[in-house]
Each structure stands twice: as structure tokens, then as C-alpha cells.
Coordinates of C-alpha atoms in Angstrom, one line a residue:
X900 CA -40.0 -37.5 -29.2
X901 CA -40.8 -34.1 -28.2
X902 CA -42.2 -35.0 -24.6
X903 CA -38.9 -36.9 -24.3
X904 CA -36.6 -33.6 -25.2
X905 CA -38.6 -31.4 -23.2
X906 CA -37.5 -32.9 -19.7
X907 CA -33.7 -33.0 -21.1
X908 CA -34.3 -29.2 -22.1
X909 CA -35.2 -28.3 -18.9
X910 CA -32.7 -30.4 -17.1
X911 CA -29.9 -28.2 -19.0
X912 CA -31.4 -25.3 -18.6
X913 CA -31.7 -26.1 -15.0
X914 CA -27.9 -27.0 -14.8
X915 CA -27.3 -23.4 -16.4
X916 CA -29.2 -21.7 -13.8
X917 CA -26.9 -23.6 -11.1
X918 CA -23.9 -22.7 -12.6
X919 CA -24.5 -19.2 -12.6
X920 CA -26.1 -18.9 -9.9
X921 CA -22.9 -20.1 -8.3
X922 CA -20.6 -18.4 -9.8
X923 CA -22.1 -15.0 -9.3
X924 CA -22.9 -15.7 -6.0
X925 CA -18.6 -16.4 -5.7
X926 CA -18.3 -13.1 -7.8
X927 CA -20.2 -11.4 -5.2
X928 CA -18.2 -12.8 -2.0
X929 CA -14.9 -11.7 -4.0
X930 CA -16.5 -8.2 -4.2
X931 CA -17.4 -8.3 -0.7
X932 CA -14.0 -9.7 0.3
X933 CA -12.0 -6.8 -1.8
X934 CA -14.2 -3.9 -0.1
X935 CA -13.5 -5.4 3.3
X936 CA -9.7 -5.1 2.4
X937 CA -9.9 -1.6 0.4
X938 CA -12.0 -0.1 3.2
X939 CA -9.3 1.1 5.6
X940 CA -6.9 2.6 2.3
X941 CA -10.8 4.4 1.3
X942 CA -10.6 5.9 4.9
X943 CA -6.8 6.7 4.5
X944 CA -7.6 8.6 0.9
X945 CA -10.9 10.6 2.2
X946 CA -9.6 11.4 5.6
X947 CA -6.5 12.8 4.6
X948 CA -7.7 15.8 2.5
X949 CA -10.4 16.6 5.2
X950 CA -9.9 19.0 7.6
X951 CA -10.6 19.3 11.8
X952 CA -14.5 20.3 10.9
X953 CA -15.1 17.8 8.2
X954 CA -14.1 15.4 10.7
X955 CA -15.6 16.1 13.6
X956 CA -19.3 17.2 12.0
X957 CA -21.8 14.7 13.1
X958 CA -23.6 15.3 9.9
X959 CA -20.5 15.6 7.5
X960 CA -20.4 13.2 4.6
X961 CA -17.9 10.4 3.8
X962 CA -15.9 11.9 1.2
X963 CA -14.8 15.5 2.2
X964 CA -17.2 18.2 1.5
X965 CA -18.3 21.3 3.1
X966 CA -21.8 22.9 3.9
X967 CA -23.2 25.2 0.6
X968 CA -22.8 28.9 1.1
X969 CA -24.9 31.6 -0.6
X970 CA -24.3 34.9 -0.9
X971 CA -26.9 37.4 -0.5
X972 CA -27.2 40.9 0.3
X973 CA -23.6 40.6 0.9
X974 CA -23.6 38.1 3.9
X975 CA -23.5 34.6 3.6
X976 CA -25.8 31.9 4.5
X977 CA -26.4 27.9 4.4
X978 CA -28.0 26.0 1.1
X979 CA -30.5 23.4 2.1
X980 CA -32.6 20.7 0.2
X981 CA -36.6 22.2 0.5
X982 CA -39.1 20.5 -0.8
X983 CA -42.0 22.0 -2.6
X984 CA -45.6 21.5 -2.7
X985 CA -44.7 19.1 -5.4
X986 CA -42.3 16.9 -3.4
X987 CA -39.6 18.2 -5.8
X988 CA -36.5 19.4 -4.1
X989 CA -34.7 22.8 -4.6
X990 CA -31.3 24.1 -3.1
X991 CA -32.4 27.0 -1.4
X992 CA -30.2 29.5 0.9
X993 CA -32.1 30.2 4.5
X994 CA -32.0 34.1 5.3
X995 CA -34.6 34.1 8.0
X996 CA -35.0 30.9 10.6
X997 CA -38.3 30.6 12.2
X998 CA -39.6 27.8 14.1
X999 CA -42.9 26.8 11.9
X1000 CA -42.2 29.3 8.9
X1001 CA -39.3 30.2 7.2
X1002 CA -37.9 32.4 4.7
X1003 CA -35.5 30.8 1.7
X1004 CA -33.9 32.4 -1.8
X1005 CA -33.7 30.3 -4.3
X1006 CA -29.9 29.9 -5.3
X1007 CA -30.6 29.1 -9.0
X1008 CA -33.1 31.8 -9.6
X1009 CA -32.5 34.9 -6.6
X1010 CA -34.6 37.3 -8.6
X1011 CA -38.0 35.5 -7.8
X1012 CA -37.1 37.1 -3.9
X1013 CA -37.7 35.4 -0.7
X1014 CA -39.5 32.6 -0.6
X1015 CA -41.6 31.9 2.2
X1016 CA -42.0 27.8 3.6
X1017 CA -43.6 26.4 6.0
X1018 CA -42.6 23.6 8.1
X1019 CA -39.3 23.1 10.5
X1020 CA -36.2 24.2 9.3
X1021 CA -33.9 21.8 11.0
X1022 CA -35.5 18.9 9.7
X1023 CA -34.2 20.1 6.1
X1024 CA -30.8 18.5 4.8
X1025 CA -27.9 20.3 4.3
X1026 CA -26.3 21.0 0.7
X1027 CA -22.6 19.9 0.6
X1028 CA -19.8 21.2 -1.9
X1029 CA -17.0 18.5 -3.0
X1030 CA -14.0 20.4 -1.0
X1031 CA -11.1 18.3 -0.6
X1032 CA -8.5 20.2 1.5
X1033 CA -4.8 19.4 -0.5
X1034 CA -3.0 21.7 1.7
X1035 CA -2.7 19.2 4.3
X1036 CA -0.2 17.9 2.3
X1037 CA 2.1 20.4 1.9
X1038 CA 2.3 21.2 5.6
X1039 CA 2.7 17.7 6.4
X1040 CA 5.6 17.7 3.9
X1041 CA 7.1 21.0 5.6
X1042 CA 6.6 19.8 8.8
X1043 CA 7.7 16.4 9.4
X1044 CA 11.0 16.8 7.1
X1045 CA 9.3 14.5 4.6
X1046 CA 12.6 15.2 2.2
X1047 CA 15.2 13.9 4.8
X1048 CA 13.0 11.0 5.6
X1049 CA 12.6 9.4 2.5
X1050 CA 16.3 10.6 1.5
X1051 CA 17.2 8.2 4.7
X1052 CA 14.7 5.2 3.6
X1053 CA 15.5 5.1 0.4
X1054 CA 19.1 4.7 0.9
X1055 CA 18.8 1.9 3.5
X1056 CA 16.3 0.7 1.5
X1057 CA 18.3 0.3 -1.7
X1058 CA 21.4 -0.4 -0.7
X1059 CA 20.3 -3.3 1.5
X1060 CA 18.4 -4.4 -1.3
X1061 CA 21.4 -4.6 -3.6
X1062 CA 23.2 -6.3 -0.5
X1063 CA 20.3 -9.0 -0.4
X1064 CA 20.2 -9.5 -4.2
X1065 CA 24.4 -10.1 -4.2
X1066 CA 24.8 -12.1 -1.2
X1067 CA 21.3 -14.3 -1.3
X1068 CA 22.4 -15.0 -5.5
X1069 CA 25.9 -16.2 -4.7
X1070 CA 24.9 -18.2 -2.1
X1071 CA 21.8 -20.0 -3.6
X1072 CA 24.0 -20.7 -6.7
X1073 CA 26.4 -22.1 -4.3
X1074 CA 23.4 -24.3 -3.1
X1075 CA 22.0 -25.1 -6.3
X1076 CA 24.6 -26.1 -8.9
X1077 CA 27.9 -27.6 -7.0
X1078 CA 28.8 -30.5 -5.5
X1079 CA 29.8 -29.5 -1.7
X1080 CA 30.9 -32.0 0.9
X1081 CA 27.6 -32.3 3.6
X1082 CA 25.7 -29.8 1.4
X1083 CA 22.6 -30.9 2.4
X1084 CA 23.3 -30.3 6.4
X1085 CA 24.5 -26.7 5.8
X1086 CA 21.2 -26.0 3.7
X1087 CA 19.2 -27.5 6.9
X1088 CA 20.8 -25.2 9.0
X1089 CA 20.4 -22.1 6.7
X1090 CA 16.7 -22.9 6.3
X1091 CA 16.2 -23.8 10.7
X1092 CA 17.9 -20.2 11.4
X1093 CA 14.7 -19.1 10.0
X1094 CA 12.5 -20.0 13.1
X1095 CA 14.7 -18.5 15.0
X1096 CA 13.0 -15.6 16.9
X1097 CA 14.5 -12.3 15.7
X1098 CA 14.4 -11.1 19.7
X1099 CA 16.4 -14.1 20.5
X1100 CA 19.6 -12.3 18.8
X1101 CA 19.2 -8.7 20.0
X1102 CA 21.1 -8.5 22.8
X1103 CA 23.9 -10.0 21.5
X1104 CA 23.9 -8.4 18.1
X1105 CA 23.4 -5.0 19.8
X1106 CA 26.7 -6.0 21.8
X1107 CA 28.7 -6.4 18.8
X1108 CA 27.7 -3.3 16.7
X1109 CA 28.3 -1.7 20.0
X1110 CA 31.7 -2.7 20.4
X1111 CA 32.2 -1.9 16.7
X1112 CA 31.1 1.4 16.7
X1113 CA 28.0 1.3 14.6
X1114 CA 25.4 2.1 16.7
X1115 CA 23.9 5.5 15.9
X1116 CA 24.7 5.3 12.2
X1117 CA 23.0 3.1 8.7
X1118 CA 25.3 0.8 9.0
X1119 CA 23.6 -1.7 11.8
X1120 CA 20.7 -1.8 9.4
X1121 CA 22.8 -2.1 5.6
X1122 CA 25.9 -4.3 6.5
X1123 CA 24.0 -7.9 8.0
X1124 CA 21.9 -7.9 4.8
X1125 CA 25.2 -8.3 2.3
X1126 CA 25.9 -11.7 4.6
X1127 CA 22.6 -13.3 3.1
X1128 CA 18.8 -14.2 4.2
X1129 CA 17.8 -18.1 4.5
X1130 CA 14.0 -17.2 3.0
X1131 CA 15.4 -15.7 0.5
X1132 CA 18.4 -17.9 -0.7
X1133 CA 15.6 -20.7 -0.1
X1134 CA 13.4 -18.9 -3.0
X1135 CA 16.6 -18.4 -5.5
X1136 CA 17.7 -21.8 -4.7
X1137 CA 14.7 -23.3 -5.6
X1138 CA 13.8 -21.2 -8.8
X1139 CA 17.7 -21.8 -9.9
X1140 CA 17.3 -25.8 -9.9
X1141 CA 14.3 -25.5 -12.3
X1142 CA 17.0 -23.9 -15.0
X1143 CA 18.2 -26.8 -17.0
X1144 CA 22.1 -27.9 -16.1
X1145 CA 22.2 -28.7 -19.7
X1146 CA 22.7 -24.9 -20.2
X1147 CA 25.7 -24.7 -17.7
X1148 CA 27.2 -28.0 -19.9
X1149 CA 27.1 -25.6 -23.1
X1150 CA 28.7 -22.8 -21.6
X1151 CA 31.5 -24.9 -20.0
X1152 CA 32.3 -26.4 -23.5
X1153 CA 32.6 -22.8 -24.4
X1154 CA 35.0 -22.3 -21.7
X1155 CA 32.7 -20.4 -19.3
X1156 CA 33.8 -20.3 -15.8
X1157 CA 31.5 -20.4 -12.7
X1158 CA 31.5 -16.8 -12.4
X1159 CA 30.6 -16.4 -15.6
X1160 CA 28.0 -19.3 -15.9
X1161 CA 26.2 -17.1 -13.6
X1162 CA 25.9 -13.9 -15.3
X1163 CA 25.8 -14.8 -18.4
X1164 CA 23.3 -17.9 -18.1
X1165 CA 21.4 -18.3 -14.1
X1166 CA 20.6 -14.2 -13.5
X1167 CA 19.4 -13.5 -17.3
X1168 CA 17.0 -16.4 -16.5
X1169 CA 16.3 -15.5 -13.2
X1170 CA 14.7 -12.3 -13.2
X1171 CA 11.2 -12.8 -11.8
X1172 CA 12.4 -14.4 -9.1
X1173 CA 15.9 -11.7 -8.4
X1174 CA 12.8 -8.6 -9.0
X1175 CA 10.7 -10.6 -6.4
X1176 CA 13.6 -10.8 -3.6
X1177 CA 14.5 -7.0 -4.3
X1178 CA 10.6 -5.7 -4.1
X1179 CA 10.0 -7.8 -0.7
X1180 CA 13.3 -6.4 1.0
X1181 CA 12.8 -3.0 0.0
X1182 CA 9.6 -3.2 1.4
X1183 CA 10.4 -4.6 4.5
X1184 CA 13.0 -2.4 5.1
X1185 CA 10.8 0.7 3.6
X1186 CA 8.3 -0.8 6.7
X1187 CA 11.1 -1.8 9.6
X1188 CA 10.5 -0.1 12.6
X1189 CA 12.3 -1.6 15.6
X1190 CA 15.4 -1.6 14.0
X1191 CA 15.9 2.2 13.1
X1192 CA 14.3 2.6 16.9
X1193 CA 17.0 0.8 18.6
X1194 CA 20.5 2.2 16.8
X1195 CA 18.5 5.3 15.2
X1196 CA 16.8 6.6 18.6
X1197 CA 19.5 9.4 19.2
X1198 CA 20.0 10.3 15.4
X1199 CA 16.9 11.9 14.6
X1200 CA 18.8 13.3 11.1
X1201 CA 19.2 9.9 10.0
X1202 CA 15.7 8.3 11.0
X1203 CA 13.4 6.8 8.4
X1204 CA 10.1 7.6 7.8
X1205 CA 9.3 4.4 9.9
X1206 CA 10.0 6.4 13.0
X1207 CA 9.3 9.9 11.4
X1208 CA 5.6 8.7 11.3
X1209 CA 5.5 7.2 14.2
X1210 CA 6.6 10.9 16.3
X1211 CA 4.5 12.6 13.4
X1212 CA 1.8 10.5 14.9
X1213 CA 2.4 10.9 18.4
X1214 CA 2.3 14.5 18.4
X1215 CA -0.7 15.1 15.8
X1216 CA -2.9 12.2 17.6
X1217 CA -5.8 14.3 17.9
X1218 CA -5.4 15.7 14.4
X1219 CA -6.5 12.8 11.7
X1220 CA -6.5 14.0 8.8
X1221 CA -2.6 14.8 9.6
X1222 CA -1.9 11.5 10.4
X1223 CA -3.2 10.2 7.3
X1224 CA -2.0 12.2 4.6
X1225 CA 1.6 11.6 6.1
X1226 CA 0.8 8.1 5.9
X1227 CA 0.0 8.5 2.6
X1228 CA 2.5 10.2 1.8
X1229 CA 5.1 7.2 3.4
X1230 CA 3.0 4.7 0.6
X1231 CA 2.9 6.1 -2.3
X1232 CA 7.0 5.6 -3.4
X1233 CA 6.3 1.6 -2.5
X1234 CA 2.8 1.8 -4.1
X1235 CA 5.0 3.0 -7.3
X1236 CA 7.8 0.6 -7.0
X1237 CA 5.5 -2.3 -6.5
X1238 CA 3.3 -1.8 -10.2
X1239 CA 6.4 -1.0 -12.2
X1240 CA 8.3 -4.4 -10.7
X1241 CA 4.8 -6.3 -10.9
X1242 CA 5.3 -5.1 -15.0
X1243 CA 9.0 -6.0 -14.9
X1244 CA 8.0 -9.1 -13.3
X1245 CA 5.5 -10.2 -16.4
X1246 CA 8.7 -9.1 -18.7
X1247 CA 10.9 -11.4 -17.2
X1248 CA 9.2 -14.5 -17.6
X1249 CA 8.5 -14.1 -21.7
X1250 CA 12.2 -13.0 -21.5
X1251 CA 13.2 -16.1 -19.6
X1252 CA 13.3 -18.3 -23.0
X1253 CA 12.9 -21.7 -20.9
X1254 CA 9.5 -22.9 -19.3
X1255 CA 9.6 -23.1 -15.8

């Protein structure tokens, strides 16, 4: 019996070994994966609080730091790692450069006095201080009008966000819960204008703002979203037909109307999906570019920060660190907004009461 347990033993432990084996070697590609996305918002966060030097030193480290400074005798000089006799390594300030023999202090302990080592000073490596430069900040603030900026993206931000919200709920509850003659069609041609290429309509939608007097003003970029989005009624269209009808039949014994079948009943139940739509438009429009370039290109008071970056950019090209921490700057209100909705979002659904 036990010769016969041993090879089942050692079959299990075998099938062990293969399971974890592969799942830390999937563990390990997910790491790998993550780094490969996080690696240019790394370069984003270090570069922006470095300055021209930190930048541009061949030597300079990945996170910004400058090269140790000693004082001594009242003049400064560089801290370098020296190693000993011991191999042990000390951070010792070089006052006198020499090519086979040099003369150190020792930063920790300056009242031994010099220190004389032999061997070739620029083979030594440099000691580097954690220095990050947070002023860049506050002049990129000052200087690209980073107050009127985001005071212009937020409000085309919001309100075509609440426009969205309004016109993409009415509609999709139009869609969703009555009975319209060839329904179906007009859905079909809601959802086709969605492969429509946006460049298609420019021209002719430029034409008409034109003639109406919009161009060079928020209103090109606010009023078209209160007139409704086929993705998005598609996703509130689809999320309201998972809500039961029988709730609807309750509140119409109770004498609820279809206005008030909706607020009362679809939107409390709706949330996740109503935060969802409101966090992807704001973010598109907190990203949208061509739009604010094309009726926004002679109104530089009422640009968003879209464009602001983008001259930013073009006129601190050789400057980095600049570019970055404006950049930064530009993500961190969407950053914000997108973990307190994410929250909001996981509220929702234990608020929603019915199983989706």
C-alpha cells in the first residue's frame, strides 16, 4: 500500500508545482505588462520636478537628484564614493584632484584632515542628493494662465456633460420602454451614424455655426452635445432594458406618468451606467483638441488647456521638464474625477436594489 500512495503523492505534488508555476509565471507577465504601461506616467512624475542640468547630465540619475556638495574651508566641493583599503566605501569631498593621487575630507568625520588616496579620481562615482525641483510648478502655473485654462475646460467640460447625461437619458428611455412605429429602423440609423467619420461633417457643420454666429465662442463645442450621442444612448439603452418593466407596471397603477416613471424608478437604478456616460464625456472633452482649434483659434481667452498645452509645448520644446509638469498639471483634475466616480460607481450598484 505504501509503494502504491507514493506515485499518487508525487503525482499531486507534481500537479501543484504546475499550477504555481503557472500562475506566477501569469503574475509575472501582468507585472511586466503594468510597468510597460506605467513607464511613460514614471517619466512624466520624475521629469517634471527636474531641472535643465538634471536632464541633460550624462551621469544624472533617474529620479531627480543633484551632485553632493561639501563645504570646506568656506568653498564648496563634490562628495564622491572612495573606497578604502578595505573595499568599504566612504562619501568623501575631493579638495585637491590629481591624476594618480588625490586628496579627500571625509564628510562624516572632517576633523581626521585630508585624506590622501591613491588611484584615479574620475573613475570614482558621484554622490547624489534627492532634490526634486517643485518650483517648476509654480512657474508653469504663472505662465501658461493655468487658472483661465481650466476655468474654460471645466465649463465645457461640465456643461456638455450635463447636456450628454439629459439628452442621451431621454432618448434611450425613448428607445427602451415605448412602443414607437418603425422603432427599430430609427435605432439602426442612430447606432450607423456612429461609423460615420467625424471629418466627413466638418465642413458643413462649420458652415452652419458660421452662419449662426457661433464660431469663436463655447457654444460650437456645448450646444451639439444636448441633441444626444448614438454610443452613448446605445449604453443607457441597453443597461435600461435589463430594469424589470414590472417596476414601470407598479408605478402606473400608482398613477405615475412617463416622466415620472423615469425619475423616480429608471435613473435611481441607473446610476453606474448615467456616472459611466458623464466620466467618459468629461473626459473626452477635458482631452478634445481639434474642436477648440478650429472655432477657438482666434479666442485665446477662451481656449482650453487642450490647446494651452499644446502652445505651452510649442514654445518650451527644448525645455522638458516644463512640458511635463504642465502636463501634469492638465491630469491631475481628471485623475481626481475618475477615482471618486470609480467609488460612486461601486455605490451605485449595491444602491441599485435589482440584480443586473
Amino acid at each position: 500500500m505504501n509503494n502504491l500512495s507514493k506515485p499518487k503523492h508525487s503525482s499531486a505534488l507534481k500537479l501543484e508545482m504546475k499550477k504555481f508555476l503557472s500562475k506566477s509565471g501569469f503574475t509575472l507577465f501582468v507585472i511586466m505588462l503594468l510597468m510597460v504601461f506605467l513607464a511613460p506616467f514614471g517619466y512624466m512624475l520624475t521629469t517634471s520636478v527636474k531641472d535643465r542640468e538634471m536632464i541633460t547630465g550624462s551621469d544624472a540619475p533617474i529620479l531627480p537628484s543633484r551632485p553632493a556638495q561639501y563645504e570646506y574651508n568656506g568653498e564648496e566641493y563634490p562628495v564622491l564614493l572612495v573606497p578604502d583599503e578595505n573595499g568599504n566605501f566612504h562619501e568623501w569631498a575631493i579638495i585637491k584632484k590629481g591624476r594618480e593621487e588625490s586628496t579627500f575630507i571625509d564628510t562624516k568625520n572632517p576633523e581626521t584632515g585630508p585624506i590622501q588616496w591613491e588611484g584615479k579620481w574620475r573613475t570614482l562615482e558621484k554622490v547624489w542628493n534627492f532634490d526634486p525641483v517643485w518650483s517648476n510648478f509654480a512657474y508653469v502655473w504663472e505662465t501658461a494662465k493655468m487658472p483661465q485654462m481650466l476655468r474654460n475646460t471645466l465649463v465645457i467640460s461640465v456643461i456638455g456633460a450635463i447636456g450628454t447625461l439629459l439628452s442621451c437619458t431621454a432618448v434611450a428611455y425613448g428607445f427602451s420602454r415605448f412602443r414607437i412605429p418603425g422603432k427599430s429602423i430609427l435605432f439602426m440609423l442612430l447606432i450607423s451614424s456612429v461609423i460615420l467619420p467625424q471629418f466627413v461633417t466638418i465642413v458643413p457643420t462649420y458652415v452652419v455655426f458660421e452662419k449662426l454666429g457661433w464660431i469663436g465662442s463655447w457654444l460650437p463645442l456645448i450646444i451639439p452635445h444636448f441633441f444626444a450621442n448614438a454610443y452613448n444612448v446605445f449604453l443607457l439603452r441597453q443597461f435600461f432594458l435589463t430594469i424589470p418593466r414590472e417596476l414601470d407596471e407598479a408605478a402606473m397603477i400608482d398613477g405615475a406618468g412617463p416622466l415620472r416613471r423615469l425619475i423616480s424608478i429608471i435613473i435611481p437604478q441607473s446610476i453606474p451606467v448615467l456616472v459611466a456616460v458623464g466620466v467618459f464625456h468629461f473626459m473626452w472633452a477635458w482631452n478634445d483638441f481639434f474642436g477648440p482649434l478650429l472655432y477657438l483659434s482666434t479666442k485665446k481667452d477662451l481656449q482650453p488647456i487642450s490647446i494651452g498645452i499644446q502652445l505651452f509645448n510649442a514654445q518650451y520644446s527644448f525645455q522638458p521638464h516644463m512640458v511635463q509638469a504642465a502636463a501634469l498639471l492638465g491630469m491631475i483634475l481628471p485623475l481626481g474625477l475618475f477615482f471618486i466616480a470609480q467609488r460612486v460607481f461601486m455605490r451605485g450598484i449595491v444602491f441599485t436594489g435589482v440584480e443586473k
